[in-house]
Structure formats: C-alpha cells, structure tokens
GROMACS .gro file of C-alpha atoms in nm:
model
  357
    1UNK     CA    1   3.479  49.336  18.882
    2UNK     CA    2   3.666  49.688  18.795
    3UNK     CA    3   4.043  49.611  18.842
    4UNK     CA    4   4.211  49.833  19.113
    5UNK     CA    5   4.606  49.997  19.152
    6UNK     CA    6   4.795  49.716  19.335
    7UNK     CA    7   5.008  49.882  19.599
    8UNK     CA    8   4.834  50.256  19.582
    9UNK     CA    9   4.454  50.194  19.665
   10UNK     CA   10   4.343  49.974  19.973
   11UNK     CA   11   4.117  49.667  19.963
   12UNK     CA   12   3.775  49.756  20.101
   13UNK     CA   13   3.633  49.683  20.435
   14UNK     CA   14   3.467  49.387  20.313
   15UNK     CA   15   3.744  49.265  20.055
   16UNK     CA   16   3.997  49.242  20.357
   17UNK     CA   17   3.711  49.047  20.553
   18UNK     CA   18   3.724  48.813  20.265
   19UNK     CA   19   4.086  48.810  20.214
   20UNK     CA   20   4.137  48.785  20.593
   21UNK     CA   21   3.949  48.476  20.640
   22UNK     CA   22   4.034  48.270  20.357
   23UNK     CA   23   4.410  48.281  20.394
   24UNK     CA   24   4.389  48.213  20.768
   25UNK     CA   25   4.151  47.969  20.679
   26UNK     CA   26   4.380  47.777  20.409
   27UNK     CA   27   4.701  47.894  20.682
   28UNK     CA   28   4.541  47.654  20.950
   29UNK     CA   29   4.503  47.332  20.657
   30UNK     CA   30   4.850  47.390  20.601
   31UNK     CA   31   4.933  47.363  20.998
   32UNK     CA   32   4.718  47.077  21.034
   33UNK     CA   33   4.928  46.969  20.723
   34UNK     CA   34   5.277  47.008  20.865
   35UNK     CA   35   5.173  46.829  21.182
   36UNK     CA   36   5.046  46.532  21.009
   37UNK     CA   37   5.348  46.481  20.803
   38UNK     CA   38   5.599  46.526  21.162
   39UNK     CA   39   5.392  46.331  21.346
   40UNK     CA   40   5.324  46.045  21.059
   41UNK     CA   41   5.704  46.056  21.001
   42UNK     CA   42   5.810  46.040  21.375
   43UNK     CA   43   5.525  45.737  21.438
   44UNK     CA   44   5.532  45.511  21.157
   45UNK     CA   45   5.829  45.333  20.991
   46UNK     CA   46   5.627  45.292  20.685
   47UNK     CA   47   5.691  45.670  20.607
   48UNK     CA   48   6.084  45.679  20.626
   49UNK     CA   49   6.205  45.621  20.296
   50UNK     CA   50   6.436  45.912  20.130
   51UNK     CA   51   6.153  46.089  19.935
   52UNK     CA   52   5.966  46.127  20.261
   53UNK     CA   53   6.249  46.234  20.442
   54UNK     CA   54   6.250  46.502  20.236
   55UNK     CA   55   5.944  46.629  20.294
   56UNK     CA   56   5.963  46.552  20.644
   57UNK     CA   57   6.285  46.821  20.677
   58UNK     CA   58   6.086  47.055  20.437
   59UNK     CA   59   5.744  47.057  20.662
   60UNK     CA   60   5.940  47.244  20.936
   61UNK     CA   61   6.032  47.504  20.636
   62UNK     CA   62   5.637  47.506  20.585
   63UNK     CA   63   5.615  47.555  20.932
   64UNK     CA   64   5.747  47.892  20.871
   65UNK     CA   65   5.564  47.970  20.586
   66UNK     CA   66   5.230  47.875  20.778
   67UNK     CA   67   5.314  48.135  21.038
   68UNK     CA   68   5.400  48.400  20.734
   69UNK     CA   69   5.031  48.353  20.617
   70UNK     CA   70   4.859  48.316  20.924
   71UNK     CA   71   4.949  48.695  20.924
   72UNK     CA   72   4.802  48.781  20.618
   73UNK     CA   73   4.686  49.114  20.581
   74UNK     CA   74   4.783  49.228  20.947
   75UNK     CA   75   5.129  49.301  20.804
   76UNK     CA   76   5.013  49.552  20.567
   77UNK     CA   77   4.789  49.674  20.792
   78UNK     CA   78   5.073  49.741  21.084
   79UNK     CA   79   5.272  49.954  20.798
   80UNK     CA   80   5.537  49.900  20.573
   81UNK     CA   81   5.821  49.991  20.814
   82UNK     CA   82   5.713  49.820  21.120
   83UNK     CA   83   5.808  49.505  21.280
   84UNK     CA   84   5.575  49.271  21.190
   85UNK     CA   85   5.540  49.383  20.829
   86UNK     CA   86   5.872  49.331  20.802
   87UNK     CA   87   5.906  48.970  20.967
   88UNK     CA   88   5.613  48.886  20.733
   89UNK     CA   89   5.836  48.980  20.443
   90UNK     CA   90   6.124  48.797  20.570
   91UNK     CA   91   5.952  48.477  20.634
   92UNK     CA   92   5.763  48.580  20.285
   93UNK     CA   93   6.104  48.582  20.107
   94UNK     CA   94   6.258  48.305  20.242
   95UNK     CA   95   6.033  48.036  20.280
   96UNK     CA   96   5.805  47.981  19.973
   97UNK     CA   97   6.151  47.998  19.778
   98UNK     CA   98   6.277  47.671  19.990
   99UNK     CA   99   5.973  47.479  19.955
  100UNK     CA  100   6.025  47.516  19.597
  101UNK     CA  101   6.394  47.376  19.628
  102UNK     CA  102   6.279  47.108  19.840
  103UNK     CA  103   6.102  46.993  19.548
  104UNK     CA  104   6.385  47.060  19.314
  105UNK     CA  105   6.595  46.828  19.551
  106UNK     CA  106   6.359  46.558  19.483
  107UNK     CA  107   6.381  46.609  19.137
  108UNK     CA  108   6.725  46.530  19.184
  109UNK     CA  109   6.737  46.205  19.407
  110UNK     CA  110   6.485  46.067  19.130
  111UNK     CA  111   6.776  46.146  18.849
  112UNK     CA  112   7.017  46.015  19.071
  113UNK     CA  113   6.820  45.690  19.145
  114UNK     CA  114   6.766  45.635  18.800
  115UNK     CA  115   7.070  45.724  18.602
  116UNK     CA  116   7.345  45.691  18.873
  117UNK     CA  117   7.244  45.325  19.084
  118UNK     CA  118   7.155  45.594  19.425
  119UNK     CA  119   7.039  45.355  19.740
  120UNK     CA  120   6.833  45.480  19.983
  121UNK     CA  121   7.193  45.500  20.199
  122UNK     CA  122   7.326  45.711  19.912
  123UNK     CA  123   7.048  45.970  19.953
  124UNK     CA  124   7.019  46.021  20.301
  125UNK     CA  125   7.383  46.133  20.274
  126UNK     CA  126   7.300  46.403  20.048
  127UNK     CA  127   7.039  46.516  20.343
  128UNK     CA  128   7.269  46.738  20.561
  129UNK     CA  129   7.411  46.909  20.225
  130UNK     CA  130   7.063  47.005  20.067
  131UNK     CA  131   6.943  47.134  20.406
  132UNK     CA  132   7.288  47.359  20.447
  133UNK     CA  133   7.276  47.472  20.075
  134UNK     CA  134   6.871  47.553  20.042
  135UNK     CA  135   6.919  47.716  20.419
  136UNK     CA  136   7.241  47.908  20.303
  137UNK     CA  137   7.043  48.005  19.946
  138UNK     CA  138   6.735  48.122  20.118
  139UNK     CA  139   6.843  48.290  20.422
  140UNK     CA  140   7.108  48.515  20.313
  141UNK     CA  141   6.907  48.709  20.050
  142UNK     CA  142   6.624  48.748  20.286
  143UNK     CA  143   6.830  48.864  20.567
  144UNK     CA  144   6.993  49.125  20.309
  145UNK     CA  145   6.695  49.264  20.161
  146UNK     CA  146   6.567  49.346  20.557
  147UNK     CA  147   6.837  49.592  20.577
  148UNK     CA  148   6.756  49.782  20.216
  149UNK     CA  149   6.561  50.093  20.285
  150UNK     CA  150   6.600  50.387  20.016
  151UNK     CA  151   6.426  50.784  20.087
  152UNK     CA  152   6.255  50.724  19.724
  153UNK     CA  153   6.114  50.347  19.711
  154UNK     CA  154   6.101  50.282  20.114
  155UNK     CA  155   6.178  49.960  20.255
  156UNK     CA  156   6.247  49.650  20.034
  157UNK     CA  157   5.987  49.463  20.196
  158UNK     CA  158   5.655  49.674  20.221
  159UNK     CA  159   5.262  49.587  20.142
  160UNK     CA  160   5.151  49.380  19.852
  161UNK     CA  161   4.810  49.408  19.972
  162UNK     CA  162   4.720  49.049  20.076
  163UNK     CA  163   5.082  49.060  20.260
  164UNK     CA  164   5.417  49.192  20.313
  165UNK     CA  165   5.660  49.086  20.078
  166UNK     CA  166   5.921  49.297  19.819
  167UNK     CA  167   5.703  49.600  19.769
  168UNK     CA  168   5.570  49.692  19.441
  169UNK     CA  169   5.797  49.958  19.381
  170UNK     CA  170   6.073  49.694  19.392
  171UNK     CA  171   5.880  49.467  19.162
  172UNK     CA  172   6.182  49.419  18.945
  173UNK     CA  173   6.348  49.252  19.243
  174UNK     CA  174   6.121  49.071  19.267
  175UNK     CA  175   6.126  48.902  18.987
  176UNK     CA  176   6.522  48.887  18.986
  177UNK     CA  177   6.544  48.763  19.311
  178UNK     CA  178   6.195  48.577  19.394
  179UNK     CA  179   6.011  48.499  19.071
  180UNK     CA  180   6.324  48.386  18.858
  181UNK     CA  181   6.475  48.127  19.106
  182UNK     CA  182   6.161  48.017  19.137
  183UNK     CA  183   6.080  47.945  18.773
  184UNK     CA  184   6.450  47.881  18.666
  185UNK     CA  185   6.430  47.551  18.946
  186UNK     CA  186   6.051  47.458  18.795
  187UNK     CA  187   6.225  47.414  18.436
  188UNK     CA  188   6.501  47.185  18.552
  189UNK     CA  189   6.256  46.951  18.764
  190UNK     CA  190   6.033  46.955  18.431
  191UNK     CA  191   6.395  46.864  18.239
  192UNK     CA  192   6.488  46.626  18.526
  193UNK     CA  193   6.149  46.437  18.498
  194UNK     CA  194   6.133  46.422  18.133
  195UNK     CA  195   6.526  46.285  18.125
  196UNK     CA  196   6.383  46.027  18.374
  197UNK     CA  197   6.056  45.941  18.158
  198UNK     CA  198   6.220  45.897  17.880
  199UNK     CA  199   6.497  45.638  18.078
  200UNK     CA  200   6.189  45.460  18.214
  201UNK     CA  201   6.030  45.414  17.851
  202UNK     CA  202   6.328  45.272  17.697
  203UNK     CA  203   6.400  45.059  17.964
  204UNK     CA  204   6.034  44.927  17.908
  205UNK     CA  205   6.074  44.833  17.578
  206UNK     CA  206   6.411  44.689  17.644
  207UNK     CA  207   6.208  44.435  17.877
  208UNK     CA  208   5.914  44.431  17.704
  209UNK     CA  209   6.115  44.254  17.421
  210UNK     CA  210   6.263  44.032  17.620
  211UNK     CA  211   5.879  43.904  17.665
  212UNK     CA  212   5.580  43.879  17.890
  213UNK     CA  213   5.771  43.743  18.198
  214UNK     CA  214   5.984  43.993  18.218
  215UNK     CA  215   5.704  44.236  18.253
  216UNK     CA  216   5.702  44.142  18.633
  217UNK     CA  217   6.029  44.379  18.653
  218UNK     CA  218   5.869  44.694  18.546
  219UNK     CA  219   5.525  44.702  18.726
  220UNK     CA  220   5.701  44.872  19.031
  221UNK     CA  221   6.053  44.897  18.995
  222UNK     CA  222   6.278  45.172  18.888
  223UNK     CA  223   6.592  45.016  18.679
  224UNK     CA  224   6.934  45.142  18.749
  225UNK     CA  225   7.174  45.258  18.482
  226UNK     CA  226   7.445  45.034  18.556
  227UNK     CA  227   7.631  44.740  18.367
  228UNK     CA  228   7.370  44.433  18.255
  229UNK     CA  229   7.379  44.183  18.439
  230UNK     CA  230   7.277  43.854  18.359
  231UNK     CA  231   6.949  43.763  18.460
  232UNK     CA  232   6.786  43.374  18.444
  233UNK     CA  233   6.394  43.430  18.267
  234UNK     CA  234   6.171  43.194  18.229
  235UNK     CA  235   6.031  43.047  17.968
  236UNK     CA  236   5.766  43.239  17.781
  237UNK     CA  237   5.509  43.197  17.524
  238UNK     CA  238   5.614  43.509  17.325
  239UNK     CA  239   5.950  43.371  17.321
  240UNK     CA  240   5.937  43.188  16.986
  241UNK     CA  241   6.125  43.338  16.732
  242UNK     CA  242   6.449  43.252  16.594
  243UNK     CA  243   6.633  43.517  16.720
  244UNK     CA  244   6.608  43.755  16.999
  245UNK     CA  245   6.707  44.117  17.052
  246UNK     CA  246   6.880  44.174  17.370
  247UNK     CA  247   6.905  44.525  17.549
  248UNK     CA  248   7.217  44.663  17.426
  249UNK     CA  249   7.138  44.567  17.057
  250UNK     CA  250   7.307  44.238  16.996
  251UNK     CA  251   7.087  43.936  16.891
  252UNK     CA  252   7.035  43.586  17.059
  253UNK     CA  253   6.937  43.290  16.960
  254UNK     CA  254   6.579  43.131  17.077
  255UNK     CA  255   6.789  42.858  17.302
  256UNK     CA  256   6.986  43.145  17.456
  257UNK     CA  257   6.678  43.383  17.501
  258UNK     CA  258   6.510  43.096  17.701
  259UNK     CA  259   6.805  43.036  17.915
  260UNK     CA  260   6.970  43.377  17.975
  261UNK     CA  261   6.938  43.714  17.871
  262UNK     CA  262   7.174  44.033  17.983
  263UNK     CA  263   6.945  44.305  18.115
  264UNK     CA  264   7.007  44.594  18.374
  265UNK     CA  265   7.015  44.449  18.740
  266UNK     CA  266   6.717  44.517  18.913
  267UNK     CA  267   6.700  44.811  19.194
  268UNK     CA  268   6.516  44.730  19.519
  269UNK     CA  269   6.381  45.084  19.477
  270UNK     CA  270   6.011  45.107  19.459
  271UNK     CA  271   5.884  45.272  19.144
  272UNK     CA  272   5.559  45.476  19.347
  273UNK     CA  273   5.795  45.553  19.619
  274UNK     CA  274   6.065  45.696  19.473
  275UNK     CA  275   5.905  45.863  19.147
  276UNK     CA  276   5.505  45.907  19.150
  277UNK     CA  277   5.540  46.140  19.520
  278UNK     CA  278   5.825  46.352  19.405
  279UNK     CA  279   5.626  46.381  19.095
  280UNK     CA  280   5.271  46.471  19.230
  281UNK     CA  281   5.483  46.659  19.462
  282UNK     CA  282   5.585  46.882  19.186
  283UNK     CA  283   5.231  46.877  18.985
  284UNK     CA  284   5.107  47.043  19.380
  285UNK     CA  285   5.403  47.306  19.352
  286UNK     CA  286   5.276  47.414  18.996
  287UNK     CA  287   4.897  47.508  19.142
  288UNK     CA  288   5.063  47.722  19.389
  289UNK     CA  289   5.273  47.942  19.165
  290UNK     CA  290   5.064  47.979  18.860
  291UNK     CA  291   4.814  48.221  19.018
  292UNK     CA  292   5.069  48.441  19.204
  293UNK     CA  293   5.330  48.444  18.912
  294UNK     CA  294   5.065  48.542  18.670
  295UNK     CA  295   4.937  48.772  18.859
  296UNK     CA  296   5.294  48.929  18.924
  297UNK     CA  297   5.401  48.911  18.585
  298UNK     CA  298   5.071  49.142  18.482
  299UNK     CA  299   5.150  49.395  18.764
  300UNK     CA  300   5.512  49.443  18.648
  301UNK     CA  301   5.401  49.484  18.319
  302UNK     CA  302   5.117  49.741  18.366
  303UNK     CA  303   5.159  49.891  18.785
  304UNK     CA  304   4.813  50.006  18.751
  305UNK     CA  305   4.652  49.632  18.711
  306UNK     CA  306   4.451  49.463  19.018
  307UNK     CA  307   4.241  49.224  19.007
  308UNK     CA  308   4.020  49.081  19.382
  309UNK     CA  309   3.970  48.771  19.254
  310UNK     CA  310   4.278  48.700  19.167
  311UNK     CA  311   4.435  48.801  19.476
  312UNK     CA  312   4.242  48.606  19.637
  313UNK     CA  313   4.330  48.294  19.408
  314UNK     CA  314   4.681  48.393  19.467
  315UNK     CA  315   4.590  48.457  19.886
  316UNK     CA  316   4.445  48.124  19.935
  317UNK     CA  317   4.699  47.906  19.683
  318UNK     CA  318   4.982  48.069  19.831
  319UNK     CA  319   4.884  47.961  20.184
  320UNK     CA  320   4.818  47.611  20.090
  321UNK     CA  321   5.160  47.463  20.053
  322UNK     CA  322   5.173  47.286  20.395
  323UNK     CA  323   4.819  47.140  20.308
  324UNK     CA  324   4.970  46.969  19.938
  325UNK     CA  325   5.259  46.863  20.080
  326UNK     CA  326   5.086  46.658  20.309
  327UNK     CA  327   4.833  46.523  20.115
  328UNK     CA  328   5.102  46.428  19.857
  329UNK     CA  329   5.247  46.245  20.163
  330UNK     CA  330   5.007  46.080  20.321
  331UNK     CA  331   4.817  45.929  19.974
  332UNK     CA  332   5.109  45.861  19.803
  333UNK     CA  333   5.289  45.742  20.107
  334UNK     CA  334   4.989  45.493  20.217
  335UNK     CA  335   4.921  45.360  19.820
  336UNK     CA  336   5.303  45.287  19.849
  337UNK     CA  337   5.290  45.120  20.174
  338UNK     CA  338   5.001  44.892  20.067
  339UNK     CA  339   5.180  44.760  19.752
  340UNK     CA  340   5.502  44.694  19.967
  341UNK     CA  341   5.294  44.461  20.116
  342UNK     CA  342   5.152  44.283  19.852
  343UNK     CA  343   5.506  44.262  19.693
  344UNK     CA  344   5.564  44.094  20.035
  345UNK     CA  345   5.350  43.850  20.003
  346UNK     CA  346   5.448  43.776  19.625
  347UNK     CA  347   5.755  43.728  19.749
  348UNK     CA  348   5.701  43.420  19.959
  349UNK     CA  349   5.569  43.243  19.680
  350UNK     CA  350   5.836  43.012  19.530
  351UNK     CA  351   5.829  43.135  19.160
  352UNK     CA  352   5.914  43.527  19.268
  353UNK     CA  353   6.293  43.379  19.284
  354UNK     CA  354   6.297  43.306  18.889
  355UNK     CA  355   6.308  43.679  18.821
  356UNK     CA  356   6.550  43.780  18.994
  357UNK     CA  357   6.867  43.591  19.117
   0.00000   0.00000   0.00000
C-alpha cells in the first residue's frame, strides 16, 4: 500500500469504515475488560492483594481511556477546534500516560517487596500517594495543553487521523510531553525488574547451596532483604560434605549445616502474586506502545510518512489496554489463587513446620 501525508490528506471512505469499526470494536473488549476487573475485585476476596489493587484503581483510569477510543475517528471528523475533538484529546493525553504509571507503580511495590521487607500493609499505604501523584502528573499537563491555541499551528490538540490527540504540527510536543514520559517510565520498570531478577537469582543459589530441602523456600516465595535469620533445615542427602557455605560467605561445618543454617527470613509474599502479574502486566504495556511509538517516531522524522496498516495496528493496540489489563488480572490472578490453595493444604501436613519456624 502507497504511504499517505499523516495530518494533510484524509483516510478514504472505506479506510475510516475500517478504522471506525476496529477501534470501537477493540474499545468495547476493553469495557468489558474494566468491568470484569471492578466487578471481580468488588466480589471476590481472592483478588485483593496489593498488585491487584492496583489495577483495580487503574481500571477506572481505563475507564476513561475506553470512552477516548470509543470516539475514534468522530473527533477528527467534528474538527480540530470543536468540543468533542478536543475532549478526545484531553482524555487522549491524560489517560494512556497513567496507565503507563500504573504499571511503573507496580514496578515499584515489586522493588520494594524485594529489597526493602514491604507487607502487603506497607503497600496499601503507598495507595492514596500514587493515585494523588499519577492524578496530579497527568491531569495538569492535559488541562494546560487544552488552553494552547496559536494563529500558525491551531489548537494543541487537533486530528491525528485515527483520533484527536497533540496535532501533528505539534509533533515535537509530543514527544516531549507524551512519548518521552512514556518511554523514560518503560526503562526504569525494565531497570526495576532486572534489579529484582538478579536479587531473585542470587538468592536462589544462596538456597540452592544450602541443599535440596531448602528448595521448598523458593518455588513460590519472594525473599526479603533483611538480616538472616536463623532457620532449622532438615536433614538432606546433598548435605555431605565437610564444610558448608552459608549465605553471607562464611563456612560451616557438616554438623552445623544439618542443624542450623543463617538464611534470609522467609516473606509470606507469594512469588506469582506479587512478581509474575506486575510483570506480564508490563510485557501487555510493551504491545501497546510499540506500534504507536514507531509509528510516531517515523512521522516526526519524515511529516510526509503514512502508512493504513499501521494506523490501524496502532488504532486497534491503542484501544486495547482495558482488555490486557484484565486478562493479566484475571489469569494471573486465578493461577495465583489456585496455588494459595494448594500451599494451604501443604500446610496442614506436619513436615511444612520444619522449614520455617
């Protein structure tokens, strides 16, 4: 397909049809989405832990975002300066840019979990501050950039063809003010995670050494950084050696390695609760902004690029975000809830209390 000016020529008959359909079409999943998560959340007490909190307080952000692509190309069509092209790019500005926080939030509880001992207690007090500061962060440049309206470039917020958001001839605002917070909070959570993996894996092979028994700890748990505590293990096959490397370096004897060995108290925080949603949470946040960064990134480099296909790759991803989240939710959320129970049923039998004391 010939590639068209983005901004200056407008979609066919057919293309907005297409275009049309498909992001109303992925607008309603993502509705459907944002109900199922409120309504799971506000039903079942097997989705209430902090990382579903989270996305519990972020689905009524999606909720805004749904009803900024359920416009779709109606904004453009209404023009640049009228009402509901410029609601669209209000909503357009704001809310995308919070989901993507929400996730950055996560990031951080995980981090915080891991490195600094956070209960679930801990994080729920954070709640009220993340929702003021991501509200605060969003809002504010949004409600500026509706009041920006220049004789030579128009209105801030204007058509991108698919739907109203900083017009092309602001694209370098858009980047500054859209893309760039966007990306900037993509590369900590990548940072974040990878400080966290690499926590996990030494941890590992801190109780790995400590042998086979001990491998009980790590299936689902994540290990606080805090001071070792001492820990009664029993005795294990691959325990045989003379000597015995304990987790901050020192060496004990075989007699002491089958009686006690120091090694970081265990959290009560699940491992898939706590870590494997915020983290598919994220890998769902990186389909939706490939597409429409790409795509931005080409325009701002050459104005006269346009591509259909990829608009509507970046139409249909963009309006998705609801959907995700609530998939990410509800699989994660249930896989989680299953092995809770299982753990509670290895806990009534009498050797679970030899782990852990």
């Amino acid at each position: 397909m010939t590639l068209e000016p983005r901004g200056d020529m407008a979609l066919t008959e057919d293309q907005t049809r297409i275009l049309m359909a498909l992001t109303r079409t992925a607008s309603v999943l993502s509705g459907i989405g944002v109900i199922t998560i409120i309504t799971t959340f506000s039903m079942s007490r097997h989705f209430r832990n902090p990382m579903h909190r989270l996305i519990f307080i972020n689905a009524f952000f999606n909720a805004f975002d749904v009803t900024c692509t359920m416009i779709s190309v109606s904004g453009p069509q209404a023009g640049n300066k009228s009402a509901l092209c410029q609601f669209q790019g209000f909503l357009n500005q704001m809310f995308p840019v919070a989901d993507v926080y929400w996730t950055l939030v996560m990031a951080i509880d995980v981090y915080l979990i891991v490195f600094c001992c956070y209960d679930a207690e801990s994080l729920r007090k954070l709640e009220w501050k993340y929702m003021i500061g991501i509200t605060t962060l969003t809002f504010v440049p949004a409600l500026v950039l509706l009041f920006i309206d220049t004789e030579d470039k128009g209105p801030m917020y204007g058509s991108v063809t698919i739907w109203c958001a900083i017009a092309p001839k602001w694209v370098l605002f858009r980047i500054l003010i859209y893309y760039v917070p966007i990306w900037s909070s993509i590369v900590v959570i990548i940072i974040l995670y990878s400080l966290v993996g690499i926590e996990i894996v030494k941890r590992r092979q801190a109780l790995l050494s400590i042998g086979t028994d001990a491998e009980v700890l790590l299936d689902d748990t994540v290990m606080p950084a805090e001071a070792p505590t001492a820990i009664p293990i029993q005795s294990s096959p691959s325990i045989n050696h003379t000597s015995h490397a304990s987790t901050d370096g020192s060496v004990l004897t075989t007699k002491q390695s089958l009686n006690q060995l120091y090694v970081p108290k265990r959290s009560s925080l699940s491992f898939r609760q706590y870590i494997l949603m915020p983290l598919f949470f994220f890998l769902a946040l990186l389909t939706v902004w490939v597409a429409p960064s790409t795509n931005r990134v080409a325009n701002f480099i050459d104005p006269t690029f346009g591509s259909f296909p990829l608009l509507v790759t970046v139409g249909t991803t963009g309006s998705l975000r609801g959907f995700w989240n609530a998939l990410v939710f509800v699989a994660v959320g249930m896989k989680s809830w299953k092995r809770k129970k299982e753990e509670e049923e290895v806990a009534l039998r009498p050797t679970t209390s030899d782990y852990v004391r």
